[in-house]
Coordinates of C-alpha atoms and ligand atoms in Angstrom, one line a residue:
X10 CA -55.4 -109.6 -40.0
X11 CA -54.6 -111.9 -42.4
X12 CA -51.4 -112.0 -44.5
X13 CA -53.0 -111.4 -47.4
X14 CA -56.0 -108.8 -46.5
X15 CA -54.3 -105.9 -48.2
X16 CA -55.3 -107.6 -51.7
X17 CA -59.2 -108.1 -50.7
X18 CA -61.8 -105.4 -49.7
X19 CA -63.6 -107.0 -47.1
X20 CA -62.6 -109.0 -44.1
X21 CA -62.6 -113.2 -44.0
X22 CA -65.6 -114.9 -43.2
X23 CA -65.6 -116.4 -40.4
X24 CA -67.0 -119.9 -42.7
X25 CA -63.9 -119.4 -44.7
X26 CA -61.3 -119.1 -42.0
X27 CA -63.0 -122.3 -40.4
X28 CA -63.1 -124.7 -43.6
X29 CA -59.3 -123.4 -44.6
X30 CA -57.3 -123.2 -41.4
X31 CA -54.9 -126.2 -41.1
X32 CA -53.7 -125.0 -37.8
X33 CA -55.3 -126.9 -35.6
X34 CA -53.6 -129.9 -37.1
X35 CA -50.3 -128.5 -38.6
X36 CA -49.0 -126.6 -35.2
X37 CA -47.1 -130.1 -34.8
X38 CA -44.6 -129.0 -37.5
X39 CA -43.4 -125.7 -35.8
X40 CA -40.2 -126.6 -35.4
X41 CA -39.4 -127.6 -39.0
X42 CA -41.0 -124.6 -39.9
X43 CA -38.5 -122.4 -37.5
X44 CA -35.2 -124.5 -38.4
X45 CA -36.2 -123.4 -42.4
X46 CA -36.9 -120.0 -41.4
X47 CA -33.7 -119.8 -39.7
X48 CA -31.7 -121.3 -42.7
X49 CA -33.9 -118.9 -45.2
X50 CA -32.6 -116.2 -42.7
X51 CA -29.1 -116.9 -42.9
X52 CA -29.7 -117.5 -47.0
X53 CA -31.0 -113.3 -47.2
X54 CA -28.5 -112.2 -45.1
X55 CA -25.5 -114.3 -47.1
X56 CA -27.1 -112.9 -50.3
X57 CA -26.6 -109.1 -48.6
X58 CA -30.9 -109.0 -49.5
X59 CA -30.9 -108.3 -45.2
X60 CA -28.4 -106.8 -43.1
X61 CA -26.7 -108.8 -39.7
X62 CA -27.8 -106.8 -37.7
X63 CA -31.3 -107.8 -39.1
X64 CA -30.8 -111.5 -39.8
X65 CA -29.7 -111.6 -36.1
X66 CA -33.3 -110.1 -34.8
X67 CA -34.9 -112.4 -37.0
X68 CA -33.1 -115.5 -35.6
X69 CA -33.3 -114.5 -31.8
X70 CA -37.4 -113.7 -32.8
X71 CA -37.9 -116.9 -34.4
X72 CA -35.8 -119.2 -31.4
X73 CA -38.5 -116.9 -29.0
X74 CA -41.2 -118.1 -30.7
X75 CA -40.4 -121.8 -30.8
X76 CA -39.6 -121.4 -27.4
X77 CA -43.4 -119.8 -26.8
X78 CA -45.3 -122.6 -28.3
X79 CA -43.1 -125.1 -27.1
X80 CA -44.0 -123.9 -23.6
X81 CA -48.0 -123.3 -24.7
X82 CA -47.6 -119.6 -24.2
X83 CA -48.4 -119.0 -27.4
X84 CA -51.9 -117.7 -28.2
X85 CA -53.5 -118.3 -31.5
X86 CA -56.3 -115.4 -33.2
X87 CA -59.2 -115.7 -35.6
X88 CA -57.2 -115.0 -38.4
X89 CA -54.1 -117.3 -37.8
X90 CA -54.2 -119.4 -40.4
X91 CA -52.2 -121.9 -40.4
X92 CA -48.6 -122.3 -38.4
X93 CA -46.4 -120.7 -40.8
X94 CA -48.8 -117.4 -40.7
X95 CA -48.5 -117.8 -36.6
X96 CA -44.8 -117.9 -36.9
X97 CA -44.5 -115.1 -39.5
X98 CA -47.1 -112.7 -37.2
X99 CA -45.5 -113.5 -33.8
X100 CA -42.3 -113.0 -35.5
X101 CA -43.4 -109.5 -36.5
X102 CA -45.1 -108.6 -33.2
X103 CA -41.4 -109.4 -31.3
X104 CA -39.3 -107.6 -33.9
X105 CA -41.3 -104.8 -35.6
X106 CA -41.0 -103.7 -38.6
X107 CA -38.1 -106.3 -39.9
X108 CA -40.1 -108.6 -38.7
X109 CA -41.6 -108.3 -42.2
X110 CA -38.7 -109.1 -44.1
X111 CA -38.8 -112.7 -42.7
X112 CA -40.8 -113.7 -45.5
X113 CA -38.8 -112.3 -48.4
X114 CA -38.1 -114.3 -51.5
X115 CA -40.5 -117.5 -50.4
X116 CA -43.6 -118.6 -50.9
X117 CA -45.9 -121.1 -48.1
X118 CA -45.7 -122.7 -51.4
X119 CA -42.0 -123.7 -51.2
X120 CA -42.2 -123.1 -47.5
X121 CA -44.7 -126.0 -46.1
X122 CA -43.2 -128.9 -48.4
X123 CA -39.4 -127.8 -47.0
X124 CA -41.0 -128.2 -43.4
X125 CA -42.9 -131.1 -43.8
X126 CA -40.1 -132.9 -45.8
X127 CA -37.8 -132.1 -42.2
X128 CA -40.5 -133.4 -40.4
X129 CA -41.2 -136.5 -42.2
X130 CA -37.2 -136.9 -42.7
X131 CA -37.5 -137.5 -38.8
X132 CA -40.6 -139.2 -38.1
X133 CA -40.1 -141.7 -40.9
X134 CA -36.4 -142.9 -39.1
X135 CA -38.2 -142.7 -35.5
X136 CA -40.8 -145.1 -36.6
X137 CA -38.6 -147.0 -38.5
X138 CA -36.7 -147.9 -35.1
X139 CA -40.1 -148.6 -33.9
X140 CA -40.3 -151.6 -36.5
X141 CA -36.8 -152.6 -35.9
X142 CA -37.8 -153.0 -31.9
X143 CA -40.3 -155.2 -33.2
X144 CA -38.3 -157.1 -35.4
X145 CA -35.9 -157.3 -32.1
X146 CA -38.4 -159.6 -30.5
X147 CA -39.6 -161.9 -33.3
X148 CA -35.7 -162.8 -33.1
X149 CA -35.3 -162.7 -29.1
X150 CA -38.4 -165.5 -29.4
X151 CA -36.8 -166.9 -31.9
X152 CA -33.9 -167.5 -30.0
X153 CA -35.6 -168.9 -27.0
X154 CA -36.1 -172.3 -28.1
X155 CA -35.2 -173.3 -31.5
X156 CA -36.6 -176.5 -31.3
X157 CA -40.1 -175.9 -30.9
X158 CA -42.0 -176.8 -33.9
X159 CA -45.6 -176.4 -35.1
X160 CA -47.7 -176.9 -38.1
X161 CA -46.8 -175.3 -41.6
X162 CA -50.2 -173.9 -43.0
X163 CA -51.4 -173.2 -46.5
X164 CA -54.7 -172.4 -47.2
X165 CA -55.2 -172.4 -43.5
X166 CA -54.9 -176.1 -44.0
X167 CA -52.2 -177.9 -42.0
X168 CA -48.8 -177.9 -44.8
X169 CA -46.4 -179.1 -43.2
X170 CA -44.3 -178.8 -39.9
X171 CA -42.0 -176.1 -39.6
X172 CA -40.0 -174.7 -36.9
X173 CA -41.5 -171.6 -34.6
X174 CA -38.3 -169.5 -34.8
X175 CA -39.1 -169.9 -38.8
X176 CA -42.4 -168.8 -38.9
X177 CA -42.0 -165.8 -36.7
X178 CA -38.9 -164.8 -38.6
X179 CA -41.1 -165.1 -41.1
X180 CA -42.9 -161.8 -40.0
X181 CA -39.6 -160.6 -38.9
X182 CA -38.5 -160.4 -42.4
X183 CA -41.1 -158.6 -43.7
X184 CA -40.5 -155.8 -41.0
X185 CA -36.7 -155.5 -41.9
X186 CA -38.7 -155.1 -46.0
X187 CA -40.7 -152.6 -44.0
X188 CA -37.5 -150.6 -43.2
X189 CA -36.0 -150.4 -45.9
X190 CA -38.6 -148.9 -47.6
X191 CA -38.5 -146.0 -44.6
X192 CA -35.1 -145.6 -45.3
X193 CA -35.6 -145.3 -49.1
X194 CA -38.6 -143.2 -48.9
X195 CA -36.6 -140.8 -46.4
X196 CA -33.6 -140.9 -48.8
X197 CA -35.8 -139.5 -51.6
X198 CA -37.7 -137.0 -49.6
X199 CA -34.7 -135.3 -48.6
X200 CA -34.2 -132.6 -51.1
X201 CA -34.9 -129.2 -50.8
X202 CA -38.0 -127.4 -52.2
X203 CA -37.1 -124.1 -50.6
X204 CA -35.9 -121.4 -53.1
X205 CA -38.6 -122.8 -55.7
X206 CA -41.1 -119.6 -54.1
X207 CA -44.8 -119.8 -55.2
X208 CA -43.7 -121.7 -58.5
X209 CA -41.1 -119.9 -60.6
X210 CA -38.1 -119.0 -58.2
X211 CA -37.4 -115.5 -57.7
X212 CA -35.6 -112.4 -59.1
X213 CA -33.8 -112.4 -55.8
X214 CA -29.9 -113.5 -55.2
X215 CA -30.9 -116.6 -53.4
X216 CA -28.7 -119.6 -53.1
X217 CA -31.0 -122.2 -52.5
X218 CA -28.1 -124.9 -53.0
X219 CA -26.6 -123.4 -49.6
X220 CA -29.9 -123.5 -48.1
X221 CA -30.6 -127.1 -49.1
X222 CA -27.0 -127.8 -47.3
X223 CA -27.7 -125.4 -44.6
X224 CA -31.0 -128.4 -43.5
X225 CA -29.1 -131.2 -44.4
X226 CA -30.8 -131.8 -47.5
X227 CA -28.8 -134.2 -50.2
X228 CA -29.6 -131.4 -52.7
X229 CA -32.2 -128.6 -53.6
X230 CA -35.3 -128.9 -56.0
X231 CA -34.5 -129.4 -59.9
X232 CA -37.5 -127.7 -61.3
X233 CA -39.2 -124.9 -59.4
X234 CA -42.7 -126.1 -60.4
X235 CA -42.4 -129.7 -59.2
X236 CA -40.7 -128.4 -56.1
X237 CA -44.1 -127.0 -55.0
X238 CA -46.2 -129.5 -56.3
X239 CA -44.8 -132.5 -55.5
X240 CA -46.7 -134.7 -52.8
X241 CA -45.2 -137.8 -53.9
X242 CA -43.0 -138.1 -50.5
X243 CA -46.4 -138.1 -48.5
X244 CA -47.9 -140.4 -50.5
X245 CA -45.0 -142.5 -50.7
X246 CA -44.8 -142.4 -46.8
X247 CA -48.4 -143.6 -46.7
X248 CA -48.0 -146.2 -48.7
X249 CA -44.9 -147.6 -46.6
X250 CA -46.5 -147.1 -43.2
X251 CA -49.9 -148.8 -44.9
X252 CA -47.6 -151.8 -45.6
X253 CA -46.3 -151.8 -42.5
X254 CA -49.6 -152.1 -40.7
X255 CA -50.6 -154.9 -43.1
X256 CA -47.8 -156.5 -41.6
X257 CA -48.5 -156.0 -38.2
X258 CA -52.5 -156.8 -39.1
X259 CA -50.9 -160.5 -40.0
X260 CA -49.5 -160.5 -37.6
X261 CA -52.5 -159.6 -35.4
X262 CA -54.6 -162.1 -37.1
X263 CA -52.7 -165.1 -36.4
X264 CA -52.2 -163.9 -32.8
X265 CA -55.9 -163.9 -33.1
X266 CA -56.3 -167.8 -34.1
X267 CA -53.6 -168.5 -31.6
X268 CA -54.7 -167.6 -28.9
X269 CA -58.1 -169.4 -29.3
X270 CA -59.2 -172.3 -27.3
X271 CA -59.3 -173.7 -31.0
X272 CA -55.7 -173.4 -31.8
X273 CA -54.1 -173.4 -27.9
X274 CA -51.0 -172.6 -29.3
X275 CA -50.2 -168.9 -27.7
X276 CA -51.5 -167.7 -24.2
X277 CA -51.7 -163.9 -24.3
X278 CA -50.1 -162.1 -21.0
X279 CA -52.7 -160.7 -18.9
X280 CA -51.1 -157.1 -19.3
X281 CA -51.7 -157.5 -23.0
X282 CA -55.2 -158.8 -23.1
X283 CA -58.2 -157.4 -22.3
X284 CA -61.5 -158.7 -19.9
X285 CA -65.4 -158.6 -21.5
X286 CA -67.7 -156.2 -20.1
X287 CA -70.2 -159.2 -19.2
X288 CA -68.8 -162.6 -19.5
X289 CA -66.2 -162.9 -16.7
X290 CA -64.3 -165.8 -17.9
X291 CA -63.2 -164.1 -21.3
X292 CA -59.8 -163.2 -22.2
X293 CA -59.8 -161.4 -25.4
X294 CA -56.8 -160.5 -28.0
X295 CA -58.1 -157.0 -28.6
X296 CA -54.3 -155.6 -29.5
X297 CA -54.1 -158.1 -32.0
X298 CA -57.7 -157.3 -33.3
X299 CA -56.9 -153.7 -33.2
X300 CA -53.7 -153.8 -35.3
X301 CA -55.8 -156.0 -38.0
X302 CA -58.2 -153.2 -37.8
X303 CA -55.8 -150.1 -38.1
X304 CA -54.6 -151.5 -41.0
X305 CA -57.8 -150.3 -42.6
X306 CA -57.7 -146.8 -41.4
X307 CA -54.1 -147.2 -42.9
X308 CA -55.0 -147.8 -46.3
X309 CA -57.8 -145.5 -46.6
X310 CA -55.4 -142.7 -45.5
X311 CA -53.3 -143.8 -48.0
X312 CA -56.6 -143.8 -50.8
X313 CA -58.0 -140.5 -50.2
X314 CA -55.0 -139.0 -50.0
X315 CA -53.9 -140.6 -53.7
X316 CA -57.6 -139.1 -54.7
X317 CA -56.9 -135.6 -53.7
X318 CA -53.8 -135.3 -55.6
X319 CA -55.1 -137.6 -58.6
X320 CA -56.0 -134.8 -61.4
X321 CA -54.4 -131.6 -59.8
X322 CA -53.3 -129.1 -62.0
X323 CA -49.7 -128.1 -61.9
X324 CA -48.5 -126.1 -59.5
X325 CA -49.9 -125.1 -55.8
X326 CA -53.3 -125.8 -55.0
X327 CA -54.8 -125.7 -51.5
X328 CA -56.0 -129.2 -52.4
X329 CA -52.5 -130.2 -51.2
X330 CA -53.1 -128.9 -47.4
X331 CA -55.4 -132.4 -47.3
X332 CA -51.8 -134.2 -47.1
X333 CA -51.1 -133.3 -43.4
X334 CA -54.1 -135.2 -41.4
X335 CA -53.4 -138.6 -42.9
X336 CA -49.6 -138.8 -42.7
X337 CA -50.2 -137.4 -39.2
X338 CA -52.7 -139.9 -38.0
X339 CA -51.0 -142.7 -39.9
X340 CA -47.7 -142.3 -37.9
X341 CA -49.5 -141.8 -34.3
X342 CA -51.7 -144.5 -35.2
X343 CA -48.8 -147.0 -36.2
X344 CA -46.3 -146.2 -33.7
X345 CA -48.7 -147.3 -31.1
X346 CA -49.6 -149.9 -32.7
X347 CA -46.1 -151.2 -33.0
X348 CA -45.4 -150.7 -29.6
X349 CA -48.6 -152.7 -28.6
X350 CA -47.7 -155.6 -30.5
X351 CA -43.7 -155.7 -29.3
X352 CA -45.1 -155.7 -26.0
X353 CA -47.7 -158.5 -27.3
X354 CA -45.1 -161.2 -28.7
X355 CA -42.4 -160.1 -25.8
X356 CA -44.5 -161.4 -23.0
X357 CA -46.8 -164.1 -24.4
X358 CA -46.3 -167.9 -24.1
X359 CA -45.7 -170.2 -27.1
X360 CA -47.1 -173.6 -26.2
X361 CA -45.1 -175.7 -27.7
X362 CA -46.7 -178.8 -26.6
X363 CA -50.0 -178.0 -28.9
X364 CA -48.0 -176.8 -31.6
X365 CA -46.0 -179.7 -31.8
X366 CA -49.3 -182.3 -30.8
X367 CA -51.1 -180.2 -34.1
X368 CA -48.1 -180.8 -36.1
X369 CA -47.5 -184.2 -35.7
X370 CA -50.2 -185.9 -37.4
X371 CA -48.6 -188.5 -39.3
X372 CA -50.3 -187.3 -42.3
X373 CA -47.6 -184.2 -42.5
X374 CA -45.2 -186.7 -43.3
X375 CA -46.7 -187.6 -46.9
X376 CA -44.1 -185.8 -49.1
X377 CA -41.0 -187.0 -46.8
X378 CA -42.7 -190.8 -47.6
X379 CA -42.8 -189.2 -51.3
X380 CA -39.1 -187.7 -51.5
X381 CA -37.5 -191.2 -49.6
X382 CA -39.2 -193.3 -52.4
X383 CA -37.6 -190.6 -54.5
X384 CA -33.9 -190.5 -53.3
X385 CA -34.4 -194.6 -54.1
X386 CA -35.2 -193.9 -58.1
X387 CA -38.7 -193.5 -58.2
X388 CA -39.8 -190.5 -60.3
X389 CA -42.0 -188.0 -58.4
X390 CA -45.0 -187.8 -59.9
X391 CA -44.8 -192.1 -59.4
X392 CA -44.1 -191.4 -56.0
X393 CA -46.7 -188.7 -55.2
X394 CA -49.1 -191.0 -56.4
X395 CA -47.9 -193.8 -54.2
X396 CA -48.3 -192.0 -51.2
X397 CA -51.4 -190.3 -52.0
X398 CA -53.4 -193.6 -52.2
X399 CA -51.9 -194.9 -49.1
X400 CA -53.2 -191.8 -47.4
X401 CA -56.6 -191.8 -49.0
X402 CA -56.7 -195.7 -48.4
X403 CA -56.1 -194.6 -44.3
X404 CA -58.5 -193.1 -44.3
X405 CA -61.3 -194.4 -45.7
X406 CA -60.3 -197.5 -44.3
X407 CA -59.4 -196.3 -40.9
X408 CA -56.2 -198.1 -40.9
X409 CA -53.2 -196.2 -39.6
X410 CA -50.5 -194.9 -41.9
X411 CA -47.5 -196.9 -40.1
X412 CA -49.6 -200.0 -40.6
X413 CA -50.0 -199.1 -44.1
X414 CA -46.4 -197.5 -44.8
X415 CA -45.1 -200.8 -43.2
X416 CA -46.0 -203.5 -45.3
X417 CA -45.4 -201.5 -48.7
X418 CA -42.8 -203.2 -50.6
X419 CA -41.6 -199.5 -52.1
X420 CA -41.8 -198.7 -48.3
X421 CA -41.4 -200.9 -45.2
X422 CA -40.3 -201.0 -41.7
X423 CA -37.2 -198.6 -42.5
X424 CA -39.7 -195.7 -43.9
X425 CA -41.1 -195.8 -40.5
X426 CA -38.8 -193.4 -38.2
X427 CA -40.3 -190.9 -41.3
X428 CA -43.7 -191.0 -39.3
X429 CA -41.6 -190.3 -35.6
X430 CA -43.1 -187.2 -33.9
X431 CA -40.4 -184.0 -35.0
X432 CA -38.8 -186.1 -37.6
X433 CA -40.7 -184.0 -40.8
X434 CA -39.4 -181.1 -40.0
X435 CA -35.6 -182.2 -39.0
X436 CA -35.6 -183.2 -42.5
X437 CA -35.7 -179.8 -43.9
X438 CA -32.6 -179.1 -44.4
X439 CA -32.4 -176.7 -47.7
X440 CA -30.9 -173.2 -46.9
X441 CA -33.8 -170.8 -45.5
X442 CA -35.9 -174.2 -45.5
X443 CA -38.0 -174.7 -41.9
X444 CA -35.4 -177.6 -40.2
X445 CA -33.6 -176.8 -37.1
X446 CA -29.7 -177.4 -39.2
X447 CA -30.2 -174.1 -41.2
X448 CA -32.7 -172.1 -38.8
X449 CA -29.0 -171.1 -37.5
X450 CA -27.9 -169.5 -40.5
X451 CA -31.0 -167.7 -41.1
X452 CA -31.1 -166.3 -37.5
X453 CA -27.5 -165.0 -38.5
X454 CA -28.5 -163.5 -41.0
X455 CA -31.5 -161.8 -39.8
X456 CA -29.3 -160.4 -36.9
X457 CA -26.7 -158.8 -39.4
X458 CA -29.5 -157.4 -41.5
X459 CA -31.1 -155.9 -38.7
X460 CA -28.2 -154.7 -37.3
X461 CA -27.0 -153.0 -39.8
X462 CA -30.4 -150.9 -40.6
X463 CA -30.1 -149.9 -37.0
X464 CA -26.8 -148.6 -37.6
X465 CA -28.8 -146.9 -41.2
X466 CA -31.2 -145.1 -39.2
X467 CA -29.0 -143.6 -36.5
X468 CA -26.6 -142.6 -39.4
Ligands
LIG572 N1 -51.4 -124.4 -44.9 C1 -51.1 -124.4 -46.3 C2 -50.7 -125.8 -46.8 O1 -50.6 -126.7 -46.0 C3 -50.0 -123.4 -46.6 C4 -49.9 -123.0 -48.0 C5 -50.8 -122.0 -48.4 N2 -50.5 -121.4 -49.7 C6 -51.2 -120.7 -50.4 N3 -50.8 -120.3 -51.6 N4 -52.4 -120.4 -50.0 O2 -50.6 -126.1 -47.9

């Protein structure tokens, strides 16, 4: 039986139970759903609405049925609907007839959006110590070997040198963006819809500003209607794990270039790459390909889920079930992914002897020529100029730079140790520039920061 057959004549179809059972997705939030049961408990017994000696069956029922689908011995019927209904039936099958005063004074309404805010509180901080492993790495590599230097790219097009620890801090930065935003997004989730019922409160003595403590919210629901409503926190969520697998599909995609024959400048550890079904010799960088492709799935979780709550009338509407499946599958799907690609940049080798050969094309040097003729008065634009034509004049000519940089008057012999392999990006020496005299700092400060998010998220 359903909970609500006593309202309809006949029994559910089976179509209907099929097409509106969430279920067989949203068993995974049992346990937020028993913790707010408990606390809902406590509330009806503090508000004299049960007795102890009831509230007490209740609790020991609900801790039995945790414990039952926690060991699988649980088994589901037809007309289960969804895992609150399991809870409340089981509940009522172990405890009799009080059993039905478990659901008193609360809705599903107010009761799946306190559960899935608990869950969500937690899954958001364990993924976001997932990104910070990550972001562990990108430093530890960092670390390594702060000299190593490649090319700078813009436009894909070779920029200008800058050091390795600086571009993968680079990445590493955006990670420690990506948390906080988890921890913002789990800061603003946390308040307490339960009390708010099916959309107007109730005529009941509850206090849901005890139950709200009771869960460890910050604080409990301002306006009853919103309270039930409100999907915000999931899309919210989606959007933050979408941004983080953006990240990661950067990441991914530059692991991708890399690691080619074209590039040389990464080798891939065999335990991280994968073989090709017919060519033997192949080595492929299907992690990295992967994460660039999950982003996808990301953001469309993100989309649909914006389109099913675009244009919803206020309050409840079953509409809103559609929120579980994508915030599900994006969090499995990104905390693999973000343990794929730790494990990626942890064992793979930076070859710095490509990167540095790549980067040390003579040409890189054009705007320390430019900046030396400036420090000696020349405006910039003069100088820019200058340079350009010697450049352009290299190589339609085919004469090399140093021959040309040499016997410029503005130039000379003494612009020459500009041109040295490594000497571009020593010069770089602005704070959070590329050189190796301020990577230091900015490694600092990228270890405090991360630090102290850690200590955030297991606050
Ligand atoms: N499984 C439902 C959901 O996720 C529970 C709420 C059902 N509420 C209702 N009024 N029919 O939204």
């Amino acid at each position: 039986m359903t909970l609500w057959q006593a309202r309809m004549g006949d029994s559910p179809n089976a179509a209907l139970l099929a097409f509106t059972q969430s279920l067989s997705f949203d068993h995974r939030i049992y346990k937020d759903d028993i913790q707010a049961s408990i606390a809902h408990v406590s509330g009806l017994e503090r508000s004299k609405i049960i007795s102890p000696q009831e509230a007490e069956t209740l609790i020991a029922g609900l801790k039995r049925v945790s414990q039952e689908i926690e060991e699988g011995k649980i088994v589901f019927i037809d007309t289960d609907e969804d895992i609150h209904t399991v809870i409340e039936r089981r509940v009522k099958e172990i405890c009799g007839d009080v059993g039905g005063k478990l659901h008193t004074g609360r809705s599903r309404n107010d009761q799946v959006s306190t559960a899935l805010r608990l869950y969500l509180r937690r899954e958001l901080k364990k993924v976001g110590t997932e990104v910070i492993s990550l972001a562990r790495v990108l430093l530890k590599r960092s670390e390594e070997d702060p000299t190593i230097y490649l090319p700078g790219y813009t436009h894909l097009q070779r920029a200008q040198p800058v050091l390795l620890a600086h571009h993968l801090l680079a990445h590493g930065w955006a990670l420690l963006r990506d948390v906080d935003r988890l921890i913002d997004a789990v800061d603003r989730l946390n308040i307490s819809p339960l009390g708010a019922g099916a959309l107007a409160g109730s005529s009941l003595p509850l206090d849901p500003d005890k139950t709200a403590e009771d869960l460890g919210f910050k604080k409990r629901f301002d306006n009853s209607i919103d309270a039930v409503s409100d999907r915000d926190f999931v899309a919210e969520s989606l959007f933050v794990i979408s941004m983080i697998g953006i990240h990661l599909s950067r990441i991914g995609e530059e692991v991708a270039m890399w690691s080619s024959a074209e590039f040389g400048f990464m080798t891939l550890d065999d335990a991280f790459s994968t073989g090709s079904s017919m060519l033997p010799q192949k080595k492929n960088p299907d992690i990295a390909e992967l994460a660039r492709g999950k982003a996808g799935r990301l953001i469309g979780n993100l989309t649909g889920f914006l389109a099913t709550l675009k244009g919803l009338p206020l309050s409840y509407n079953r509409d809103l079930q559609e929120d579980k499946e994508p915030i599900f599958d994006a969090i499995d799907q990104i905390s693999l992914a973000l343990l794929a690609i730790a494990g990626l940049m942890e064992s793979a080798t930076f070859n710095s002897g490509a990167m540095s050969t790549a980067a040390d094309a003579v040409s890189s040097a054009a705007i320390d020529l430019a900046e030396w003729l400036v420090m000696k008065g020349m405006p910039f634009r003069e100088a820019y100029t200058t340079v350009g034509m010697l450049v352009r004049d290299s190589t339609e000519r085919h004469v090399p730079l140093e021959e040309l940089v040499a016997s410029h008057p503005d130039l000379g012999d003494e612009a020459l140790e500009l041109l040295l392999p490594g000497s571009a990006v020593k010069r770089r020496t602005t704070p959070g520039g590329a050189g190796p005299k301020v990577i230091e700092e900015q490694i600092n400060a990228y270890r405090d920061c991360l630090i102290n998010y850690s200590k955030t998220l297991n606050s």
